[in-house]
Short mmCIF file of C-alpha atoms and ligand atoms in Angstrom, two decimals:
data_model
loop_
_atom_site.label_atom_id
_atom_site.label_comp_id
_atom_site.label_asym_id
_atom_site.label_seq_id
_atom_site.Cartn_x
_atom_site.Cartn_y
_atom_site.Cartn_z
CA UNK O 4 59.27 -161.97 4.38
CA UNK O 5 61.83 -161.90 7.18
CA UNK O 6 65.21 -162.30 6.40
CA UNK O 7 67.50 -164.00 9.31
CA UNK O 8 70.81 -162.95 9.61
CA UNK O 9 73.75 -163.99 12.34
CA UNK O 10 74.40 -160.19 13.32
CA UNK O 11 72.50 -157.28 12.47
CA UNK O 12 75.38 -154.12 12.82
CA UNK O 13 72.83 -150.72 12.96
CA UNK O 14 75.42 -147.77 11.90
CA UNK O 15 78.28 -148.45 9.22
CA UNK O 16 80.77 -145.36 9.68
CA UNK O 17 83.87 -146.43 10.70
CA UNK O 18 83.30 -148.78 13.99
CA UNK O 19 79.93 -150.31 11.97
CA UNK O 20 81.90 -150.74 8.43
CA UNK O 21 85.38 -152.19 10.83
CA UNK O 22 83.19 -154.21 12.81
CA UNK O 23 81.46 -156.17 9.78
CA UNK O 24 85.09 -156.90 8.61
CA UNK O 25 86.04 -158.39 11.75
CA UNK O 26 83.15 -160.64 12.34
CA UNK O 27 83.69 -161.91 8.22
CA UNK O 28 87.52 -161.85 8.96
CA UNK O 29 86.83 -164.05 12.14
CA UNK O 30 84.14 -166.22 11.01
CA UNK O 31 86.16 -167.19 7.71
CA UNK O 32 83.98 -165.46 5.89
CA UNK O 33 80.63 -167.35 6.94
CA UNK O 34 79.07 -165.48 9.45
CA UNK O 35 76.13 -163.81 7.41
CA UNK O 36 76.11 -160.12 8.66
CA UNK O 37 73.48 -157.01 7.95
CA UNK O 38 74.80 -153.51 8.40
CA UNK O 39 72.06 -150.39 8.30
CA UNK O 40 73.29 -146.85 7.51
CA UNK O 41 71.07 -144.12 7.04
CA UNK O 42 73.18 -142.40 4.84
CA UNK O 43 74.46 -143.37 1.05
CA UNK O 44 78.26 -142.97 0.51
CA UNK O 45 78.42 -139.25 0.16
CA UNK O 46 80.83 -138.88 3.05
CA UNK O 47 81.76 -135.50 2.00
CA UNK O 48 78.79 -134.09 3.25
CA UNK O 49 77.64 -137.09 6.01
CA UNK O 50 77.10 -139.73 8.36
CA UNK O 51 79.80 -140.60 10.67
CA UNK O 52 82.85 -140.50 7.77
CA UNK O 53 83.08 -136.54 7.72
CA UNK O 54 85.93 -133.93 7.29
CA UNK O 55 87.95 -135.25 10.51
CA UNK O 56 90.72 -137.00 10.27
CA UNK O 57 91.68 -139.41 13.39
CA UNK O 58 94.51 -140.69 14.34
CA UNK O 59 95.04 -144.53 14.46
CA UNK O 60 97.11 -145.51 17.15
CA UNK O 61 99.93 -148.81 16.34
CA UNK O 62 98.05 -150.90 18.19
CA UNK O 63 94.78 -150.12 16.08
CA UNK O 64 96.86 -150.83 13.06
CA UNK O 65 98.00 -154.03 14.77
CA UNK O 66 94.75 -154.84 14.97
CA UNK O 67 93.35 -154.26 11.77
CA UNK O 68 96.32 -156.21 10.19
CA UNK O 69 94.92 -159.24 11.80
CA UNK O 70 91.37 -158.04 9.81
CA UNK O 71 90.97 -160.17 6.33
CA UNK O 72 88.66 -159.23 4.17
CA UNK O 73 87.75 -161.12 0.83
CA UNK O 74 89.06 -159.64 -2.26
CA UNK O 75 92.44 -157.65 -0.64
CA UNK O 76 95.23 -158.20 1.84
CA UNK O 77 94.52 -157.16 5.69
CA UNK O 78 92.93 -153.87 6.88
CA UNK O 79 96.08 -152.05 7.93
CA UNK O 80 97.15 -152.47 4.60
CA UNK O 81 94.77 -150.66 2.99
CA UNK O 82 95.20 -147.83 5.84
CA UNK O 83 99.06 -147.98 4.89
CA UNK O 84 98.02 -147.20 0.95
CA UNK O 85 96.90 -143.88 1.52
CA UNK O 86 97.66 -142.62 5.48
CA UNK O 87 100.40 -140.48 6.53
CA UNK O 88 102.54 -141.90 9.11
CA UNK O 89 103.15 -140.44 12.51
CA UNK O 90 106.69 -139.92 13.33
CA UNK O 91 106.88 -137.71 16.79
CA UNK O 92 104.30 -136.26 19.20
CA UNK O 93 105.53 -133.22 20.77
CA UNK O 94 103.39 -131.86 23.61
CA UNK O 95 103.75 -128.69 25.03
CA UNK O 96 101.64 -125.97 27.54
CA UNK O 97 101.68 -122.70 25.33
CA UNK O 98 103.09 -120.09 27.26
CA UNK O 99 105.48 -122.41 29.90
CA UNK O 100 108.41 -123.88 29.76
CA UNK O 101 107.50 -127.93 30.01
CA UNK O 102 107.31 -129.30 26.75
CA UNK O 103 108.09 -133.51 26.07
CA UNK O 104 108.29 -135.31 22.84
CA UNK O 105 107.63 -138.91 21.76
CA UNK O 106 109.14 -140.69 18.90
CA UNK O 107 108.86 -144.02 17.12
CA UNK O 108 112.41 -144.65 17.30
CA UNK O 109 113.14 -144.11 21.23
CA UNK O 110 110.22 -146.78 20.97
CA UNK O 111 111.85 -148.75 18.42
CA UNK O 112 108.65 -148.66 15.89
CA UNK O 113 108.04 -148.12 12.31
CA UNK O 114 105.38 -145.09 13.26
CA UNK O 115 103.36 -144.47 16.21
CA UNK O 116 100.50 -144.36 13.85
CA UNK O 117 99.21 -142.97 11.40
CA UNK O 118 96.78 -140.42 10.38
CA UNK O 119 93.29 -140.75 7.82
CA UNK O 120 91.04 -138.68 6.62
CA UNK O 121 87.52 -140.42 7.56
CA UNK O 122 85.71 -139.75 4.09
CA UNK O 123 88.50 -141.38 2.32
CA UNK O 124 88.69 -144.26 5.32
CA UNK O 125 84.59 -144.51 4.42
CA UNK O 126 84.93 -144.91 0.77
CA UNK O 127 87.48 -147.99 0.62
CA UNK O 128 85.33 -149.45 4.00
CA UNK O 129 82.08 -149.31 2.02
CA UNK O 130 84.08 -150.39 -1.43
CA UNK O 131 84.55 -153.51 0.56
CA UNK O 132 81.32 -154.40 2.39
CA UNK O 133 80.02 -154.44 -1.15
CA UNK O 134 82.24 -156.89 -1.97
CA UNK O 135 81.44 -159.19 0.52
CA UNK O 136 78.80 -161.78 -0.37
CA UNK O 137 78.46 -162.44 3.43
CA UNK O 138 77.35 -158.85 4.39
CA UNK O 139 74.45 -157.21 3.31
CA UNK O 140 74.15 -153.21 3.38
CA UNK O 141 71.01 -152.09 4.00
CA UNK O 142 71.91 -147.98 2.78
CA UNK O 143 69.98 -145.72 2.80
CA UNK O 144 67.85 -146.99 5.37
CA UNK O 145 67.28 -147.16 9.62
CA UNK O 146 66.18 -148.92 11.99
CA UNK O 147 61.80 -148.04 12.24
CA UNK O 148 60.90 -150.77 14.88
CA UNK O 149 62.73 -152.72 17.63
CA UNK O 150 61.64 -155.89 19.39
CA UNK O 151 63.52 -158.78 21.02
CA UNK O 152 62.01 -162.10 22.13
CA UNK O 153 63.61 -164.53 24.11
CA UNK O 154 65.53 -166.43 20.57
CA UNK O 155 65.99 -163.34 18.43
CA UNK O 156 65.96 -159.66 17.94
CA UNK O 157 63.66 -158.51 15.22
CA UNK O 158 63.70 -155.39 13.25
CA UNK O 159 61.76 -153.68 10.67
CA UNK O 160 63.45 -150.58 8.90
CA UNK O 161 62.54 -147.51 6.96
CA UNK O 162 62.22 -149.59 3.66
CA UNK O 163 60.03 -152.24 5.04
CA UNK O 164 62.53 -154.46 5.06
CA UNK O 165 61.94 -157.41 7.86
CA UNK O 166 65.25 -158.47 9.32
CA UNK O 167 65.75 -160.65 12.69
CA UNK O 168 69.07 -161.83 13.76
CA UNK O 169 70.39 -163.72 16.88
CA UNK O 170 72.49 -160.25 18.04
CA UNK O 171 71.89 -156.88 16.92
CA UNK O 172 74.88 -154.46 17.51
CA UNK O 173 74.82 -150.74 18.40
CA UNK O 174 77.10 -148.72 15.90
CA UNK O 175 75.00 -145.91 15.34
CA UNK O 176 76.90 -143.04 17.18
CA UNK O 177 76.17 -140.86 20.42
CA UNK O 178 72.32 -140.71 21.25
CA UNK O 179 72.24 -144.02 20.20
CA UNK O 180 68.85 -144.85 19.16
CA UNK O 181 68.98 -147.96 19.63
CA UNK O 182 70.43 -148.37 22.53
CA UNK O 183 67.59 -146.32 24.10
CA UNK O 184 64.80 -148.47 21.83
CA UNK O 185 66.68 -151.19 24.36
CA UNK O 186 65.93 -149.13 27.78
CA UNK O 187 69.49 -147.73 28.11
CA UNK O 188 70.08 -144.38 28.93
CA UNK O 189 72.89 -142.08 27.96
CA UNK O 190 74.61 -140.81 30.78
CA UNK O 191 76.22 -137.28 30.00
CA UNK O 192 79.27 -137.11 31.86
CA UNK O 193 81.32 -133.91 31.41
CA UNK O 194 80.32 -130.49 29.79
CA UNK O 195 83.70 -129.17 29.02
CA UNK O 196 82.20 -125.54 27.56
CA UNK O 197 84.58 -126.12 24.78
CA UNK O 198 84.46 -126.41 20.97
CA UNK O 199 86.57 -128.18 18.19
CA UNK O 200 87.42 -126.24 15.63
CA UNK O 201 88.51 -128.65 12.86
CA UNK O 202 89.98 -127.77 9.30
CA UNK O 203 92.91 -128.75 7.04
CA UNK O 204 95.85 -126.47 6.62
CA UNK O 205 98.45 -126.29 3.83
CA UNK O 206 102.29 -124.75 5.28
CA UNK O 207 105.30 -123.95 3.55
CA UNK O 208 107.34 -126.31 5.57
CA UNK O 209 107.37 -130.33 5.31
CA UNK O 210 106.16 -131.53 8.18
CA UNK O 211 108.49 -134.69 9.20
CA UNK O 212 105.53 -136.47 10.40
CA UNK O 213 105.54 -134.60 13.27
CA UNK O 214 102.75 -133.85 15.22
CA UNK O 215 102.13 -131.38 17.53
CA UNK O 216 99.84 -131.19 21.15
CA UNK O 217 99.74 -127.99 22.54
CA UNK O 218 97.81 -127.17 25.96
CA UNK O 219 96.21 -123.76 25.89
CA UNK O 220 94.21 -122.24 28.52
CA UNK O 221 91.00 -122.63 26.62
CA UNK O 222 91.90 -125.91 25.08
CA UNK O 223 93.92 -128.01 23.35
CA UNK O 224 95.64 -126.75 19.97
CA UNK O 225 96.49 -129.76 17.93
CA UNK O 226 98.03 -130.75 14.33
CA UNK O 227 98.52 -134.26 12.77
CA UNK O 228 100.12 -134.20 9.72
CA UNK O 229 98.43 -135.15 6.59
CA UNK O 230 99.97 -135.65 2.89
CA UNK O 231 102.67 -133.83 2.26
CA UNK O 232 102.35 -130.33 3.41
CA UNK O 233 99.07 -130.48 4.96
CA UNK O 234 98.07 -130.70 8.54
CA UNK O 235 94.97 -131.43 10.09
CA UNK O 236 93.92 -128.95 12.62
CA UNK O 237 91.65 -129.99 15.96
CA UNK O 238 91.59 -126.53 17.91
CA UNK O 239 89.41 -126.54 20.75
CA UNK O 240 88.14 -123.29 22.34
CA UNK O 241 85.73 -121.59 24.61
CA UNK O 242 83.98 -120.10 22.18
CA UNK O 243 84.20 -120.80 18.57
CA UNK O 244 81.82 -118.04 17.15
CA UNK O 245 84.66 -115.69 16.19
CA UNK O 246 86.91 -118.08 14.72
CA UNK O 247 84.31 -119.73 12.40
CA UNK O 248 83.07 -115.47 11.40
CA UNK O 249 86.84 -114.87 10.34
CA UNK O 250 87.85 -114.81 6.33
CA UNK O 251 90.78 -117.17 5.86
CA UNK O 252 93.38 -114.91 6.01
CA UNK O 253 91.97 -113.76 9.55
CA UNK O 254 91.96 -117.62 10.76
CA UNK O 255 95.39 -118.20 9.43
CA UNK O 256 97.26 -115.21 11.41
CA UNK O 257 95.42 -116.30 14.15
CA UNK O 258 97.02 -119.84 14.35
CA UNK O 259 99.57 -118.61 13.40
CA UNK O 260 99.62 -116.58 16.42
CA UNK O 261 98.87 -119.55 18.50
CA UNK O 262 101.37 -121.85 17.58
CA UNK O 263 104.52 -119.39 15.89
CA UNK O 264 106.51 -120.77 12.84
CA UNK O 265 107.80 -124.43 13.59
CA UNK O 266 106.34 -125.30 10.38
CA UNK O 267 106.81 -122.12 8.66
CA UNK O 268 103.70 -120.03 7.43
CA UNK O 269 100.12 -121.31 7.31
CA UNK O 270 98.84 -120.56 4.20
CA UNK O 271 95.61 -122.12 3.50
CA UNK O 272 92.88 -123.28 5.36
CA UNK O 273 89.89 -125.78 3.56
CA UNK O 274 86.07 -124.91 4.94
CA UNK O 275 85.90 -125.11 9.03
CA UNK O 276 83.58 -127.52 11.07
CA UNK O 277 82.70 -127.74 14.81
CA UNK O 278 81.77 -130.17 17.28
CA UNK O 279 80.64 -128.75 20.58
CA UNK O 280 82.68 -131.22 23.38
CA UNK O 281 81.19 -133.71 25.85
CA UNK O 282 82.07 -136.32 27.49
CA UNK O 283 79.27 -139.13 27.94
CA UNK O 284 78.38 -142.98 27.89
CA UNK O 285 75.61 -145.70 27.55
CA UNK O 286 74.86 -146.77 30.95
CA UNK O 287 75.74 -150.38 29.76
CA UNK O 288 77.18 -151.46 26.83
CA UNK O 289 75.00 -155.05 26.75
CA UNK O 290 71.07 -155.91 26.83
CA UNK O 291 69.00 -158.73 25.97
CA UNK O 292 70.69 -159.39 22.47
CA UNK O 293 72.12 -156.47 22.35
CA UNK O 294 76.05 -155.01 22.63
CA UNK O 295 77.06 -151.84 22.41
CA UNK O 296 80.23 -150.11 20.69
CA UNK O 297 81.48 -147.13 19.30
CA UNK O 298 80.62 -143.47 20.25
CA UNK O 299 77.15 -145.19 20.70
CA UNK O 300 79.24 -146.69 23.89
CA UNK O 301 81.33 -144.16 24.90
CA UNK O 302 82.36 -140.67 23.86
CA UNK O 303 85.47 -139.09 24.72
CA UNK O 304 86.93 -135.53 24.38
CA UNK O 305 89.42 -135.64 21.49
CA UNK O 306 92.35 -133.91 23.23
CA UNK O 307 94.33 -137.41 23.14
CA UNK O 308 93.11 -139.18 19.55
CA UNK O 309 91.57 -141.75 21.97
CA UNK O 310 87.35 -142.03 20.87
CA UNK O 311 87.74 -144.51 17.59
CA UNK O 312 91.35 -146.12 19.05
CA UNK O 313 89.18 -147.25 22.28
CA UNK O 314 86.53 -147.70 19.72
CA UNK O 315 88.77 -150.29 17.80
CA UNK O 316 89.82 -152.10 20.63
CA UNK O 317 85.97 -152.49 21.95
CA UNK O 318 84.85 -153.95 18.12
CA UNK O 319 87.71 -156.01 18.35
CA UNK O 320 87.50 -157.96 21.19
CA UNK O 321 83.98 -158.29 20.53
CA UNK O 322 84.18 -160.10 17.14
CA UNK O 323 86.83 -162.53 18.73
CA UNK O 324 84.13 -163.42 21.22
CA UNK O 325 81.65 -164.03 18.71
CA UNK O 326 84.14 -165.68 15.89
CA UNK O 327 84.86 -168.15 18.76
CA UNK O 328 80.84 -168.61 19.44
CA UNK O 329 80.28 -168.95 15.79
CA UNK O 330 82.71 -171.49 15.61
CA UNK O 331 81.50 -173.73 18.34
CA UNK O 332 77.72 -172.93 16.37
CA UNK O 333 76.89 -170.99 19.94
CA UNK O 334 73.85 -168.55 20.20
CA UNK O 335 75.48 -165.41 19.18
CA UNK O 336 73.00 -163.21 21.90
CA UNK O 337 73.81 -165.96 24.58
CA UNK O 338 74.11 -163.62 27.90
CA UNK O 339 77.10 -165.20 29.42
CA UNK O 340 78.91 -164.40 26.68
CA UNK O 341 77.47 -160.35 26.55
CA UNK O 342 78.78 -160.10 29.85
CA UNK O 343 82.16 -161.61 29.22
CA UNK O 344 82.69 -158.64 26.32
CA UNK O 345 81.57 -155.77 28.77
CA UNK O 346 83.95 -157.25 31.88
CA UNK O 347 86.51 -157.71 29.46
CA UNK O 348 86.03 -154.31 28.41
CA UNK O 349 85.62 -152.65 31.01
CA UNK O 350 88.83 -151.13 32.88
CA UNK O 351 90.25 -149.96 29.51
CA UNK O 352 87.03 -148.15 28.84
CA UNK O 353 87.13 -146.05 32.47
CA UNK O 354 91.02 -145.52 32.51
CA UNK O 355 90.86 -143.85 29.07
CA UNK O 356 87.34 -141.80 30.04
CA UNK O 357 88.99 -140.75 33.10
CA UNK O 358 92.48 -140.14 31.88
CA UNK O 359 91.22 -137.82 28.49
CA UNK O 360 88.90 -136.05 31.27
CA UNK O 361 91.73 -135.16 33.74
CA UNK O 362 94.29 -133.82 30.71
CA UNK O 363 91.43 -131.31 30.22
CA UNK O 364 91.25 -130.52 33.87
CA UNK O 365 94.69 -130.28 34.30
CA UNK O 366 95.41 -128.50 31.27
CA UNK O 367 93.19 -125.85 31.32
CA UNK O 368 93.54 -124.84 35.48
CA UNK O 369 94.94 -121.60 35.60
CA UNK O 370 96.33 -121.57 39.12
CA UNK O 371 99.97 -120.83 39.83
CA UNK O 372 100.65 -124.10 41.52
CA UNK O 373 99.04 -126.10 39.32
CA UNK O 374 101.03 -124.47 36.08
CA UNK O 375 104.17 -125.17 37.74
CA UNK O 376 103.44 -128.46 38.67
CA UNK O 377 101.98 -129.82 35.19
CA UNK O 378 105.02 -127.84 33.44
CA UNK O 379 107.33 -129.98 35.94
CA UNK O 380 105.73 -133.07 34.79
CA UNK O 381 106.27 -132.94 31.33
CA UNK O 382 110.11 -131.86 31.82
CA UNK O 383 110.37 -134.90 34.05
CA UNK O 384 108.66 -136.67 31.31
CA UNK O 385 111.31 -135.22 28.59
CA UNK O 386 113.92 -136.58 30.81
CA UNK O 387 112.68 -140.13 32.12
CA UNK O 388 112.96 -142.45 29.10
CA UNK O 389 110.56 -144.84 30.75
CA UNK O 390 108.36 -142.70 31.85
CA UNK O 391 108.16 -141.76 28.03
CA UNK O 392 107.89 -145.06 27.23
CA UNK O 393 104.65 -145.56 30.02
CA UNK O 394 102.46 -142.91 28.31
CA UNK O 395 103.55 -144.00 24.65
CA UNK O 396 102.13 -147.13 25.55
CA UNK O 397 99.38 -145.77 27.22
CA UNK O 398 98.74 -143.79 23.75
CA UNK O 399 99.64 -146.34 21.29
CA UNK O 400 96.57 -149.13 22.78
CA UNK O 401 98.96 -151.64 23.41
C1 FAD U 2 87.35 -133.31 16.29
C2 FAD U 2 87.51 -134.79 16.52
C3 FAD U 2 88.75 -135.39 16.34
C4 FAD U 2 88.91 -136.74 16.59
N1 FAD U 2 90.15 -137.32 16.45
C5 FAD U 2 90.32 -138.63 16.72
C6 FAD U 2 91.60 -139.24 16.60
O1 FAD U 2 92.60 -138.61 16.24
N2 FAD U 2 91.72 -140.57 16.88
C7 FAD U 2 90.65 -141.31 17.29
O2 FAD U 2 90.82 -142.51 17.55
N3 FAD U 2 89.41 -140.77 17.40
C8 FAD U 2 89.23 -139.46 17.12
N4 FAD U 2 87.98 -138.90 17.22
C9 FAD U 2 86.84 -139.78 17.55
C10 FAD U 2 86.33 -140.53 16.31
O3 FAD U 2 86.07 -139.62 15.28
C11 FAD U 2 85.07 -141.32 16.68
O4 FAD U 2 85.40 -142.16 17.76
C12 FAD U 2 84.57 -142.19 15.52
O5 FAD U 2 84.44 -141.44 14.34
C13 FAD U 2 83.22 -142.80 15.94
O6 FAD U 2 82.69 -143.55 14.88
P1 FAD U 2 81.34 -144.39 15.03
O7 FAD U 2 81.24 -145.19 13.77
O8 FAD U 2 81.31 -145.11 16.33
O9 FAD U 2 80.18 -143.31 15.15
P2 FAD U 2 79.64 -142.26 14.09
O10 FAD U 2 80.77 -141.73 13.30
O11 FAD U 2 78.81 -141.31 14.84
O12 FAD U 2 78.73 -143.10 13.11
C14 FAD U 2 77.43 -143.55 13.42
C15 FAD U 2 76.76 -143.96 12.12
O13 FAD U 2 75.47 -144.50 12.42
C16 FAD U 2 74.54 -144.02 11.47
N5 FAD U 2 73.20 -144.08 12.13
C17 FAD U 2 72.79 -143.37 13.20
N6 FAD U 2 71.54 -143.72 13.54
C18 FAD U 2 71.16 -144.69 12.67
C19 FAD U 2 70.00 -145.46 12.50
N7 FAD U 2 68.94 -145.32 13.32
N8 FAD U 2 69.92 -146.35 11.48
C20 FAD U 2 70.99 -146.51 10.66
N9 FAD U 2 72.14 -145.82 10.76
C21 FAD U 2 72.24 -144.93 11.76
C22 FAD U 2 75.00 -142.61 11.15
O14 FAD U 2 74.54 -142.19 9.89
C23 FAD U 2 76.52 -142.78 11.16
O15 FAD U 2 77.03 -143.10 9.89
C24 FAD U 2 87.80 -137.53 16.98
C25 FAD U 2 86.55 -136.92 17.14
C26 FAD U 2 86.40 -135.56 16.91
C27 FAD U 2 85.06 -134.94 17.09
#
């Protein structure tokens, strides 16, 4: 037997699990929502909550404070019980002299975000779509068959399940089956022959909640502080093969190397993953009952902490769209109101793929003129206070 639901969410990492929230959040609770993950809750190991963590921009937490679920207070609560609050950025091109810094207080906020591990993120997410008797979580399952008539989509998964819903929504990450079950293509849009390295590190120094961007000529070199003395390490390189061979000790002197002693000595590092880096997109973001969001949407190069706070913003202003439609009892899938998300999403989406793509560029050109003019930017950066204050914004999704 079918069942019907309002929205059928395929993917519940974090934009999926978020996403679900918002729509309950928005529709008091009443809109009746599926989400299908292939993966049960061991998010040590996989799905979309692995060993990253990502930083959540202010105005992601701003957002997620306006997120209700049953049984709890807001969203950005429940990031505030167990995140570690960003104080400063401080960006700097290893080996030059520019070097600017951005702080919460010049910018007169608590934090300019926080930081989360994404396993730890997953568990509380999933804790609560189980205690929502308006969403259903189909997990472990996916998505086996596809079709959309003119009224609904229908889909039939692993399990033999039988669902149909007016909408179904894209979550499920880059190659986004679904969105090519719908006709749309992924459009790759930048090779940048680079690697993340990613890892935890304990140091003998606190850390401030200071974080740390440093431009390298094979990548960027980043640290977000986690706990108490931990950082999280995104180090992005040519070629990661000798990194990932070292022992520990090996991989420590070498950041160590990279970055010197601000936080005094690296001492341990937890087991090393990498992500190969590309830049690409879904052609469009809307079909026939169909909307896309998520790295299913869009993926970006994480030099700037950008992919899941652009992410946020998409899944948000979708689910006010729809809480409004479900409140004026509106076809969910209606097309006027698919387009209205992707206009409304639209400029936000290419300024932030364009501006992550030309920090790379920028970053990693190794002629003269170009060095001295980048370095000059970020000292005029360190000494305009509102040119400061332009790029905070920029990075905080206001
Ligand atoms: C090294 C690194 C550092 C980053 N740092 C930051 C940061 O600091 N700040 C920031 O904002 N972003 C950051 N990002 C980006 C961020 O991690 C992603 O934007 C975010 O995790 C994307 O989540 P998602 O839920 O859209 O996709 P995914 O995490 O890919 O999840 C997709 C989910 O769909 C499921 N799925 C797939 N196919 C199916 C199917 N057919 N049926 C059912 N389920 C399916 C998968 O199991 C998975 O759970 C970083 C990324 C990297 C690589």
């Amino acid at each position: 037997m079918t069942q019907h639901f309002d929205v059928v969410i395929v993917g519940g990492a974090v934009t999926g699990s978020i996403l679900a929230l918002a729509l309950s959040s928005v529709s008091e609770h009443k809109m009746n929502i599926a989400v299908v993950e292939k993966f049960t809750p061991d998010y040590s190991t996989q799905g979309g909550f692995d060993a990253r963590s990502i930083a959540l921009a202010y105005g992601s937490l701003q957002k997620l404070a306006q997120i209700y679920p049953l049984g709890g207070g807001n969203l950005a609560e429940l990031v505030y019980s167990f995140a570690t609050p960003i104080q400063q950025i401080w960006v700097s091109d290893k080996g030059h002299f520019g070097k600017t810094c951005l702080s919460a207080q010049e910018m007169k906020l608590p934090e300019l975000g926080v930081v989360v591990e994404l396993a730890r993120l997953g568990e509380k997410l999933n804790a609560l779509l189980a205690q929502q008797p308006n969403i259903r979580l189909f997990c472990p399952d996916s998505v086996s068959q596809l079709h959309r008539t003119a009224e609904k989509a229908h889909l039939t998964l692993a399990s033999g399940h039988a669902l149909s819903a007016q909408l179904i929504i894209a979550a499920d990450g880059i190659q986004s089956q679904i969105a090519q079950g719908c006709g749309i293509e992924t459009l790759t849009l930048k090779d940048y022959g680079q690697s993340a390295i990613i890892a935890n590190v304990k140091i003998s120094e606190p850390h401030q909640h200071q974080a740390f961007e440093r431009f390298t000529a094979q990548g960027p070199f980043a640290l977000l502080p986690l706990g108490e003395k931990m950082m999280s390490l995104v180090w992005c390189v040519a070629d990661p093969t000798t990194l990932m061979a070292a022992n520990d000790d090996d991989f420590l002197r070498a950041m160590q190397q990279q970055f010197g002693w601000k936080l005094g000595k690296f001492q341990q590092v937890s087991k090393r993953f990498v992500y190969p880096l590309h830049s690409q997109k879904a052609e469009r973001h809307t079909a026939h009952r169909l909307a896309i969001v998520g790295n299913a949407a869009q993926l970006l190069h994480p030099v700037a902490g950008q992919g899941f706070n652009l992410g946020m913003r998409d899944l948000f202003t979708l689910s006010q769209l729809l809480g409004q439609a479900f409140q004026k009892g509106e076809d969910l899938g209606n097309h006027p109101l698919l387009c209205r998300f992707e206009q409304a999403r639209l400029a936000d989406q290419e300024k932030m793929i364009a501006s992550t793509s030309g920090l790379i560029s920028l970053f990693s050109c190794q002629q003269l003129p170009v060095q001295i003019l980048r370095n000059l930017g970020l000292i005029a950066l360190s000494h305009s206070r509102l040119a400061r204050r332009w790029v905070a914004n920029q990075a905080l999704g206001f």
